XYZ file of C-alpha atoms in Angstrom:
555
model
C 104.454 102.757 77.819
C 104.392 106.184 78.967
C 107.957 107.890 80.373
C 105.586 110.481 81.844
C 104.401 107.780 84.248
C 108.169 107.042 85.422
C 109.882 108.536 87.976
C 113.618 107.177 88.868
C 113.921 105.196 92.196
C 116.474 106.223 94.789
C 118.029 104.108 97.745
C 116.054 104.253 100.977
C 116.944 107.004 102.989
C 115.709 107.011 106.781
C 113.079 104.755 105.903
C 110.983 107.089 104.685
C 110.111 104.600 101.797
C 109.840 104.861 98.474
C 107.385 108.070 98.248
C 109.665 111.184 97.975
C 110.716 109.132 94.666
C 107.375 107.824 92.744
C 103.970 109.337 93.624
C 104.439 112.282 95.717
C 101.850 114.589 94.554
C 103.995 117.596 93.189
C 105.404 114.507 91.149
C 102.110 112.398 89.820
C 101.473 111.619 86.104
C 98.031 111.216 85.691
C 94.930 109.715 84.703
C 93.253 107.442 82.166
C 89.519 106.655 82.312
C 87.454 104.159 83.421
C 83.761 102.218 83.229
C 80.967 99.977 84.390
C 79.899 97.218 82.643
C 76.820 95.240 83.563
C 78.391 91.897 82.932
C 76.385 88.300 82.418
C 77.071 85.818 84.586
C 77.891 82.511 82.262
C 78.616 79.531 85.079
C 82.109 77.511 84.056
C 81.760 73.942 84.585
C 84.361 73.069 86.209
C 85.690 69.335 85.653
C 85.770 66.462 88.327
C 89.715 66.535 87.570
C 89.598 70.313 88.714
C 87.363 69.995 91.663
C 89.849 67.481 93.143
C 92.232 69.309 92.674
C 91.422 72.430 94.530
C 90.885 70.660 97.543
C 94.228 69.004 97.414
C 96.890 71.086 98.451
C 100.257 71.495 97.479
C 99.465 69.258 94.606
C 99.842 71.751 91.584
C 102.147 73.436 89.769
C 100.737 76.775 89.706
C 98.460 78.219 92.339
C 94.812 78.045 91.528
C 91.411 78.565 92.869
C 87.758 77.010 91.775
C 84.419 77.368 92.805
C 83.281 73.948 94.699
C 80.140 73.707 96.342
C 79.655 77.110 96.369
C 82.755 77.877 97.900
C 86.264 79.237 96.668
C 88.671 76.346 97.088
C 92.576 77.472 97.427
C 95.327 75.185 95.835
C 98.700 76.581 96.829
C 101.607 75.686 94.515
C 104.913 73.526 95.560
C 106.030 76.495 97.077
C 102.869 77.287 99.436
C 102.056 80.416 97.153
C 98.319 81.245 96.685
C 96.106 83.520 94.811
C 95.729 86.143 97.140
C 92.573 87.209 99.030
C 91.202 90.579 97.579
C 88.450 91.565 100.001
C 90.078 93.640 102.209
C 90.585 96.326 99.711
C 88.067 99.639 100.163
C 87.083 101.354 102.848
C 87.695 100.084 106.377
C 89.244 96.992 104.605
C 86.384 95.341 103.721
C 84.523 97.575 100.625
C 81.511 97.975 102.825
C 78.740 100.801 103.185
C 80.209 104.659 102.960
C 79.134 106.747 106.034
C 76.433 109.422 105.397
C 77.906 112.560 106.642
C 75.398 115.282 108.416
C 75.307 118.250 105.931
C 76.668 121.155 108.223
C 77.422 123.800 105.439
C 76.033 124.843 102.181
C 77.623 126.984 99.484
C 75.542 128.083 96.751
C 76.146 128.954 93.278
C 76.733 133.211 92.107
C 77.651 132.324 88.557
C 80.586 134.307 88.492
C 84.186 134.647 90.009
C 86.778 131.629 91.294
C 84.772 129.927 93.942
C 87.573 128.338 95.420
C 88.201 130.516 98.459
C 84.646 130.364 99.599
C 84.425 126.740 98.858
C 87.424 126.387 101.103
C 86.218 128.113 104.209
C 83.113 126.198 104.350
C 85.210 123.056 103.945
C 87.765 124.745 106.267
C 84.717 125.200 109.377
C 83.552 121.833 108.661
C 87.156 120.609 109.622
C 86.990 122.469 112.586
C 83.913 120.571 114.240
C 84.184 117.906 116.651
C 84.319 114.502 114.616
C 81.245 111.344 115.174
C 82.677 108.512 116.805
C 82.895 107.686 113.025
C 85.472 110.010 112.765
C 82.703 112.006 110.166
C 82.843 115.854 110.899
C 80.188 116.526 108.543
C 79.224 117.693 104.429
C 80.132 120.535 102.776
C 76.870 120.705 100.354
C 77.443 122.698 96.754
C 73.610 123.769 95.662
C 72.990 123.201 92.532
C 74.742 124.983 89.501
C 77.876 126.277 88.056
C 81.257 126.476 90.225
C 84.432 128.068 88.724
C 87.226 126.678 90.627
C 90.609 127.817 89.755
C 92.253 126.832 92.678
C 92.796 122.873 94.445
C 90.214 122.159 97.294
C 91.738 120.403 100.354
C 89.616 118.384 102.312
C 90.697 117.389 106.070
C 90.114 114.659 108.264
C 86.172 113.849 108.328
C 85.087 116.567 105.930
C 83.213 115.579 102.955
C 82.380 117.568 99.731
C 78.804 116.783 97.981
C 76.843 118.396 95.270
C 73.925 118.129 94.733
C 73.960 115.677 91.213
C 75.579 114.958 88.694
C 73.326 116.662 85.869
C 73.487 120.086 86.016
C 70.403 120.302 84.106
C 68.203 118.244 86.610
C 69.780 120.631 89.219
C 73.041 118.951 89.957
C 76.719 120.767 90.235
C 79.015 121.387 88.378
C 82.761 122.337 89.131
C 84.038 124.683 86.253
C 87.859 124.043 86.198
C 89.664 127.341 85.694
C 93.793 128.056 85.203
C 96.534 125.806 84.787
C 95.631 122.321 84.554
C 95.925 120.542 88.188
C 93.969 118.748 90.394
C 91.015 120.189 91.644
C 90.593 118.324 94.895
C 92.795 116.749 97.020
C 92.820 114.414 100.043
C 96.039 114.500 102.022
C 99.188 115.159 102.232
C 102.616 114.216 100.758
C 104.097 112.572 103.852
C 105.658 108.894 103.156
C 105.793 106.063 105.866
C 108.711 106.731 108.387
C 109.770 104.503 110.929
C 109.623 104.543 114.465
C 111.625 102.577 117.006
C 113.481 99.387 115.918
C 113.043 96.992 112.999
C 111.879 93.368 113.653
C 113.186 90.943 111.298
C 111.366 88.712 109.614
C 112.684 85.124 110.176
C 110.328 83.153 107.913
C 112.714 81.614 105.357
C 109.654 82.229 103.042
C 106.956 83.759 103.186
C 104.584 83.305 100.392
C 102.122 84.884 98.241
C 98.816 84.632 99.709
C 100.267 84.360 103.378
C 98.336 86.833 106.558
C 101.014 85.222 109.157
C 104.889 86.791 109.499
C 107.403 85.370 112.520
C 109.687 87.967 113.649
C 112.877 87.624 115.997
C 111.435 89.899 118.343
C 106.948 90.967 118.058
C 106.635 92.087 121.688
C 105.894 95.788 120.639
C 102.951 94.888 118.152
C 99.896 94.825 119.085
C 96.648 93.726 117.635
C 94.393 96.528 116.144
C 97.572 98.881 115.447
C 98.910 99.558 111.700
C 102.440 98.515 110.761
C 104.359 98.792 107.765
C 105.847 94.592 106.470
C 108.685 95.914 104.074
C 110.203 93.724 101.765
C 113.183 96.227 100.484
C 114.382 95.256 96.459
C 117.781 93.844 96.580
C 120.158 93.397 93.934
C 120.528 89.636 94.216
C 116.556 90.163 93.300
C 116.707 92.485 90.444
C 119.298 89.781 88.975
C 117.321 87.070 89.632
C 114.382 88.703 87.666
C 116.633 89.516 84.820
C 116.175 93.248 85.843
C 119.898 94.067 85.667
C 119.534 93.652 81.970
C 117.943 96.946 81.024
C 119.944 99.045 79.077
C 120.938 101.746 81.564
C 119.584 100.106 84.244
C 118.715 103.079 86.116
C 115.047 102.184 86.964
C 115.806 99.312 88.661
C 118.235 100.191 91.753
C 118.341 98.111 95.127
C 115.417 101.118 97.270
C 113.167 100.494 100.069
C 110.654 98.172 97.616
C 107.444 97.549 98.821
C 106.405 99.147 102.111
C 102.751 96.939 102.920
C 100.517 98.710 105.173
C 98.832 96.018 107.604
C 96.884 95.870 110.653
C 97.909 93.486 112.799
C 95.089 90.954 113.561
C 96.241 88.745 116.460
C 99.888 88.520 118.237
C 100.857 84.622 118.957
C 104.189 84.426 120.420
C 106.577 86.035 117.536
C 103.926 85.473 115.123
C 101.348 88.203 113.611
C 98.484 87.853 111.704
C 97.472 90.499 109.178
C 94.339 91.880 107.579
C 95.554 91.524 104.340
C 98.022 88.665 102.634
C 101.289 89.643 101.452
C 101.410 89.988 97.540
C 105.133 89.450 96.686
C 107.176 86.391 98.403
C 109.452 87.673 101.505
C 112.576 85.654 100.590
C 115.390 85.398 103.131
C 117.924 84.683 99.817
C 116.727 87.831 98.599
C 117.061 89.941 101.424
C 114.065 89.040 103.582
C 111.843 91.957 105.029
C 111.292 93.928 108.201
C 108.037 94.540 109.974
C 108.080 98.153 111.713
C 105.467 100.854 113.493
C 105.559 104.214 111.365
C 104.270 107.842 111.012
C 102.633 109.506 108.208
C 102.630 112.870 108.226
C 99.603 114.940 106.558
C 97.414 111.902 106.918
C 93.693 112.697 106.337
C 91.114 110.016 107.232
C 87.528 109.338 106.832
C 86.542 112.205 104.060
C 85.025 112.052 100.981
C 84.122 113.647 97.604
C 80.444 112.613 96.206
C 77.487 113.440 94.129
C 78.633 116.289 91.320
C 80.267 116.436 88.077
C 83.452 117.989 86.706
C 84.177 119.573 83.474
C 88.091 120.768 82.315
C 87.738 122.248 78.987
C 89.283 125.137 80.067
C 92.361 123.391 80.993
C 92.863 122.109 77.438
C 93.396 125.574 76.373
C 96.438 126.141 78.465
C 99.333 127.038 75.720
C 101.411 124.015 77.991
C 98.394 121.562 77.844
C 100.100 118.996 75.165
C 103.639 119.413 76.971
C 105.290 116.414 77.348
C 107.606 116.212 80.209
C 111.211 117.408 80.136
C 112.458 116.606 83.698
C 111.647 120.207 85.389
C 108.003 119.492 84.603
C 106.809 117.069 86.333
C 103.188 117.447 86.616
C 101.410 119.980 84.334
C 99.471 119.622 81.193
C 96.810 117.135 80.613
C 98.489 114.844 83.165
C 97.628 117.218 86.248
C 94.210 117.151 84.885
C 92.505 115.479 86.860
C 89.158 115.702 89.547
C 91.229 113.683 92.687
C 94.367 113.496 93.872
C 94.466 111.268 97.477
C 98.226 111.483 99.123
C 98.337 110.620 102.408
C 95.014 109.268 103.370
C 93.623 106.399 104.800
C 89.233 104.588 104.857
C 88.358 108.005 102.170
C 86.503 107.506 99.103
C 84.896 109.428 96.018
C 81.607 108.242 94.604
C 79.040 109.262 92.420
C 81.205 111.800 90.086
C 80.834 112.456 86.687
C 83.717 114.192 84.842
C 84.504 115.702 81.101
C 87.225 116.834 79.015
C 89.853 115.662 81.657
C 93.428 114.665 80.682
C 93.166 112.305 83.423
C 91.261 111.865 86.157
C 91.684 110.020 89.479
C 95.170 109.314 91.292
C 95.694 107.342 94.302
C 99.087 107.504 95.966
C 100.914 105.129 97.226
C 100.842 106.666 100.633
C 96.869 105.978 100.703
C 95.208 102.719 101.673
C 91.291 101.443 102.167
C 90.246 103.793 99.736
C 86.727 103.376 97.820
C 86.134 104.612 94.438
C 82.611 103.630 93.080
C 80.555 104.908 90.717
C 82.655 107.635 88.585
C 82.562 108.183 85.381
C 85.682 109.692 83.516
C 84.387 110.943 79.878
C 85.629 112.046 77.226
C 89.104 112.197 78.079
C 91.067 114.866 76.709
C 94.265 113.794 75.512
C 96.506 115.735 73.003
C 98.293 114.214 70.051
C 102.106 113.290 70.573
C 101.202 112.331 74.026
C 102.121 108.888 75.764
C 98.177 107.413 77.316
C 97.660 108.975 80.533
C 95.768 107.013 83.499
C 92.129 106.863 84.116
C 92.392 105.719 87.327
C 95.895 105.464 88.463
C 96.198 102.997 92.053
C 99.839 103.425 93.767
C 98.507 102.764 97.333
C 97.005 99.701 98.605
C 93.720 97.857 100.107
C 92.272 100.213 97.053
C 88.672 99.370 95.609
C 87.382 100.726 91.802
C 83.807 99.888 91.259
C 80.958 100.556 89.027
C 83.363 102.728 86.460
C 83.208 104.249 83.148
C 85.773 105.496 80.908
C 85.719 107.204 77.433
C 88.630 108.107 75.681
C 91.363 107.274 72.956
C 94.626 106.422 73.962
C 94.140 105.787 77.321
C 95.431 103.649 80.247
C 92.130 102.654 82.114
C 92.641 101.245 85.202
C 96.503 100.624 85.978
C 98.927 100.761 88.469
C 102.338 102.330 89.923
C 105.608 101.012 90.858
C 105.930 99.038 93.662
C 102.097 98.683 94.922
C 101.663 96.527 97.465
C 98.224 95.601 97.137
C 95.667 94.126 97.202
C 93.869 96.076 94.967
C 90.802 95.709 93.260
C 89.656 97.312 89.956
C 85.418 95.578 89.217
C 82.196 95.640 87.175
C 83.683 98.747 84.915
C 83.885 99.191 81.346
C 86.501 101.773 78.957
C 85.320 102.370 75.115
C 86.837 104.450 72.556
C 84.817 106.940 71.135
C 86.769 106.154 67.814
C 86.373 102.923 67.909
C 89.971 101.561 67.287
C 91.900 103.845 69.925
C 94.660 102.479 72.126
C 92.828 101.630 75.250
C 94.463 98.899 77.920
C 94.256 97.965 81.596
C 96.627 96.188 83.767
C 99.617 97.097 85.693
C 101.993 99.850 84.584
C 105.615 99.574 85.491
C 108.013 98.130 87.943
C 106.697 95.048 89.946
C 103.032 96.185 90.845
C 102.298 93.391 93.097
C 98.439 91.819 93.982
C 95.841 93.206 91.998
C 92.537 91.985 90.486
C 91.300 92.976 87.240
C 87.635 91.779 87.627
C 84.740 92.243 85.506
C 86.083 94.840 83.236
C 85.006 95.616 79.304
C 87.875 97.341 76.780
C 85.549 98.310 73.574
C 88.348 98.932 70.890
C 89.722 97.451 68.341
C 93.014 98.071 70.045
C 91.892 97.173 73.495
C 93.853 95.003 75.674
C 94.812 93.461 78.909
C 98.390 93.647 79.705
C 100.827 92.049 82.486
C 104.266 91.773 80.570
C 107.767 92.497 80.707
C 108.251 96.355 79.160
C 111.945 95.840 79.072
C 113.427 99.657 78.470
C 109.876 101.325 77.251
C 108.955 104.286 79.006
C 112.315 104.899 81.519
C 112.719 101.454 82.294
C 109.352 99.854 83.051
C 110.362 96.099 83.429
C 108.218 94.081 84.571
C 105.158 95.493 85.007
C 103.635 93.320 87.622
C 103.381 90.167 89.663
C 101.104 88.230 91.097
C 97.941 90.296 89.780
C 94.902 88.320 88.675
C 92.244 89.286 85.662
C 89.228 87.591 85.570
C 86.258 87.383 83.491
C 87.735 90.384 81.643
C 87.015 91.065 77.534
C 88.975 92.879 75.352
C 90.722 92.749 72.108
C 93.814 90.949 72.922
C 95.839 89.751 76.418
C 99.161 89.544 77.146
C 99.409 88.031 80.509
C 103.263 86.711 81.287
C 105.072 84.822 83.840
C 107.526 86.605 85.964
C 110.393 85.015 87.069
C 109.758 84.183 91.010
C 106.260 85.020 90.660
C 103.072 84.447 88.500
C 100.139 86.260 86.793
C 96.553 84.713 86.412
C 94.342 84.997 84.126
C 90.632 83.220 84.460
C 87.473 83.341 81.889
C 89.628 86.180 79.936
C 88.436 86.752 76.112
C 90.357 88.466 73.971
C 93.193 86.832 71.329
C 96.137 86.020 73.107
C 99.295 88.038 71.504
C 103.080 88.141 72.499
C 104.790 90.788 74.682
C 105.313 94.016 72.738
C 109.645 93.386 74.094
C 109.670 90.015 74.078
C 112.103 89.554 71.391
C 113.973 91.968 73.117
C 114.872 90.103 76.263
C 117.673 87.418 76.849
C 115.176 85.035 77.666
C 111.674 85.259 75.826
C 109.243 85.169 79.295
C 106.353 82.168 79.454
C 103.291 82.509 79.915
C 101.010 83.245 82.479
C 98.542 81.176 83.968
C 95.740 80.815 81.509
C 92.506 79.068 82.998
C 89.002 78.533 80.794
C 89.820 81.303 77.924
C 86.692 82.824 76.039
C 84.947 81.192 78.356
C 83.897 83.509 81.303
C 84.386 80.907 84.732
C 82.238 80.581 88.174
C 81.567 82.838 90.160
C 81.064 85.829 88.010
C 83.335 88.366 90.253
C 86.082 86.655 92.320
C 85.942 90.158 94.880
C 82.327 89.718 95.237
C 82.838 85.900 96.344
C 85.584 86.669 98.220
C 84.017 89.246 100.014
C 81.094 87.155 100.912
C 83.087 84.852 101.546
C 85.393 87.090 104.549
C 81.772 88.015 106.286
């Protein structure tokens, strides 16, 4: 795993979360690439033992879900945890239609000079309009051509930059990146969620995976509609518990503020709130319970958008620093700032339609964003140097995040993946990575330290060394641990799988094909971890995508 991905967690200071020490943007490791695979939909019988079943709750083992009469049925385990709802991830929550912004500036191509300062003034008016009651200001339209930018575009709240294609030779646009490698858009700002006003405890001895419903001691100052943070800090009695304290060094893994969920709240019953989204790691009280809290987020950026044109970096892999790996001062340069999007603090913004080349990396979402869409981008050719650790694709901190319709190319590349701490849910669908070599190191799943509630649905690895991975990564990279929790992959092909249990949670794994292999540290641990939950492997289950049931399912 890569050490460029890590970054050392500190203890929560003002409740400012966990963001000044993982994914700020000054402080990102970037990309790997990603893909969209038309999949076939093979139906999974499901027996009458398993039908039963799922309609009999708190009956199993192991959480589980099955398609009966055409709906998803939900069987929690002994200890009321279910697989968690992914529909609410995307825009607005729910992965629905993008809005179609008015076009209210156009900059066309000159063929020569960094067009970054006149890019930015158009983008720069459009931000100065009066917003739709959509919150859209308007589109910044590129004509078509060539567009040396050797600067980073900032978009603001309700701006949106379009080409006009993504084949330059059917007269689409292309951005030219120019300089030292970076990102060449960004959405948002670096602020992390701070609290306002009092914590409200959360008295639920348990809450469990799956759950949309928190009781607090005191709820009288939430109110439906409004966006809270539900914080459930990591506590040493829970990195012992999850064998965490183990690592050699151990520095990784320190009680901080843990996983800061972004929800709206729903409905307000008494002391009780229900959420948009389910919680993704178990609230324990034994382990230190959580906190539900209003917040600010400073630099926030909403409803924009980046659409319709391509990207090419080449020039960035001639920087003399390009194949640098990271030495602690360095924290984001070389092919790991290459990439098309950065999105800090930002919430309902999306990219589609993109096309990018020669990229070290390519798409990173914070983990101060949430309801962000990504759909339809293609990262290609990935340009990664020897000596280098994989760099993401498309890297997901934030949460309520949707990937669709993706392609990646590259060797030695994480495709779809995730930070410390997410909170989910997340969603990663219908996308497929290859290796141009055919037998380069190309893997999806999450990346280090406890990435809770994501779905892995739909995707294709084409390698010989392709793989799906949800394991325990001991001391690799700067202590990665376990990876993640609670994450679900289904109807995914690859290679191999390594999908483990961690201790106090789960991972699922449904329809998966692939050979099912050991965790690369397993026989370095005290205790070598089980399994995950296997369910029909090789043999893809009903329905095809779980987030496209789901969804339907939530209209």
């Amino acid at each position: 795993m890569s050490a460029r991905l890590t970054k050392k967690p500190t203890r929560d200071r003002k409740d400012k979360g966990r963001h000044s020490r993982t994914m700020s943007p000054g402080r990102i490791t970037a990309a790997c690439t990603v893909a969209v695979l038309a999949t076939t939909a093979v139906v999974w019988m499901q027996s009458d033992q398993q039908a039963a079943q799922a309609t009999q709750p708190g009956t199993a083992t192991t959480a589980s879900v099955a398609l009966v009469n055409g709906k998803l049925s939900y069987t929690p385990d002994a200890s009321r945890n279910r697989i968690p709802d992914f529909s609410s991830a995307g825009y607005k929550g729910a992965g629905g239609a993008l809005p179609d912004a008015a076009v209210v500036a156009r900059v066309d191509a000159r063929g020569s000079g960094d067009d970054t300062p006149r890019i930015q003034a158009a983008l720069d008016k459009a931000a100065a309009l009066k917003p739709t009651a959509a919150g859209v200001r308007g589109a910044v339209l590129l004509g078509p051509g060539r567009f040396p930018v050797a600067g980073s575009l900032k978009l603001a709240d309700g701006v949106v930059l379009r080409g006009s294609g993504t084949d330059i030779t059917k007269g689409g646009t292309l951005l030219e990146a120019r300089g030292v490698p970076k990102s060449l858009i960004t959405i948002g700002g670096d602020g992390a969620y701070t609290r306002v006003g009092q914590r409200a405890t959360i008295t639920d001895g348990y809450v469990p995976v799956g759950a949309t419903q928190v009781t607090l001691d005191n709820a009288s100052s939430f109110k439906p509609g409004e966006q809270i943070v539900v914080q459930r800090p990591t506590t040493q009695e829970w990195i012992n518990a999850i064998g965490m304290d183990k690592i050699p060094g151990g520095e990784s893994w320190k009680p901080n503020s843990g996983i800061l969920a972004v929800r709206t709240v729903v409905a307000v019953s008494g002391k009780t709130l229900t959420l948009d989204a389910p919680i993704t790691t178990a609230i324990e009280k034994k382990y230190g319970g959580g906190t539900a809290w209003h917040y600010t987020l400073a630099g926030q950026v909403t409803h924009a958008g980046v659409e319709n044109l391509a990207a090419d970096a080449k020039e960035f892999t001639e920087d003399p620093n390009y194949g640098r790996l990271e030495d602690g001062k360095n924290k984001d340069a070389g092919a790991f700032a290459s990439r098309l999007v950065t999105i800090g603090a930002a919430r309902d913004v999306w990219v589609k339609d993109v096309k990018l080349t020669s990229f070290g990396s390519g798409f990173y979402v914070n983990d101060n964003a949430s309801r962000v869409t990504i759909e339809r981008a293609a990262d290609l050719n990935m340009a990664v140097p020897d000596g280098l650790a994989p760099p993401p694709a498309f890297m997901v901190g934030g949460q309520q995040v949707l990937v669709r319709d993706t392609t990646v190319t590259g060797d030695r590349v994480h495709a779809w993946t995730t930070q410390a701490f997410a909170a989910g849910p997340n969603v990663f669908t219908h996308s497929t990575a290859t290796s141009p070599s055919g037998h380069g190191q190309v893997d999806a799943g999450p990346h280090m330290r406890w990435a809770s509630g994501t779905l892995y649905d739909q995707l294709t690895i084409n390698s010989t060394d392709g793989a799906f991975i949800a394991a325990n990564a001991f001391d690799g990279g700067t202590g990665h641990g376990w990876q993640g929790a609670n994450n679900m992959f289904w109807n995914t092909k690859a290679t191999t799988f390594t999908i483990l249990t961690p201790p106090t949670a789960n991972n699922w794994a449904y329809g998966i094909s692939g050979k099912q292999v050991p965790g690369k540290h397993d026989d370095d641990l005290p205790t070598k971890p089980a399994p995950g939950t296997i369910v029909s492997p090789g043999k893809p289950v009903e329905p095809a995508s779980l987030y496209e049931q789901q969804r339907a399912e939530r209209r």
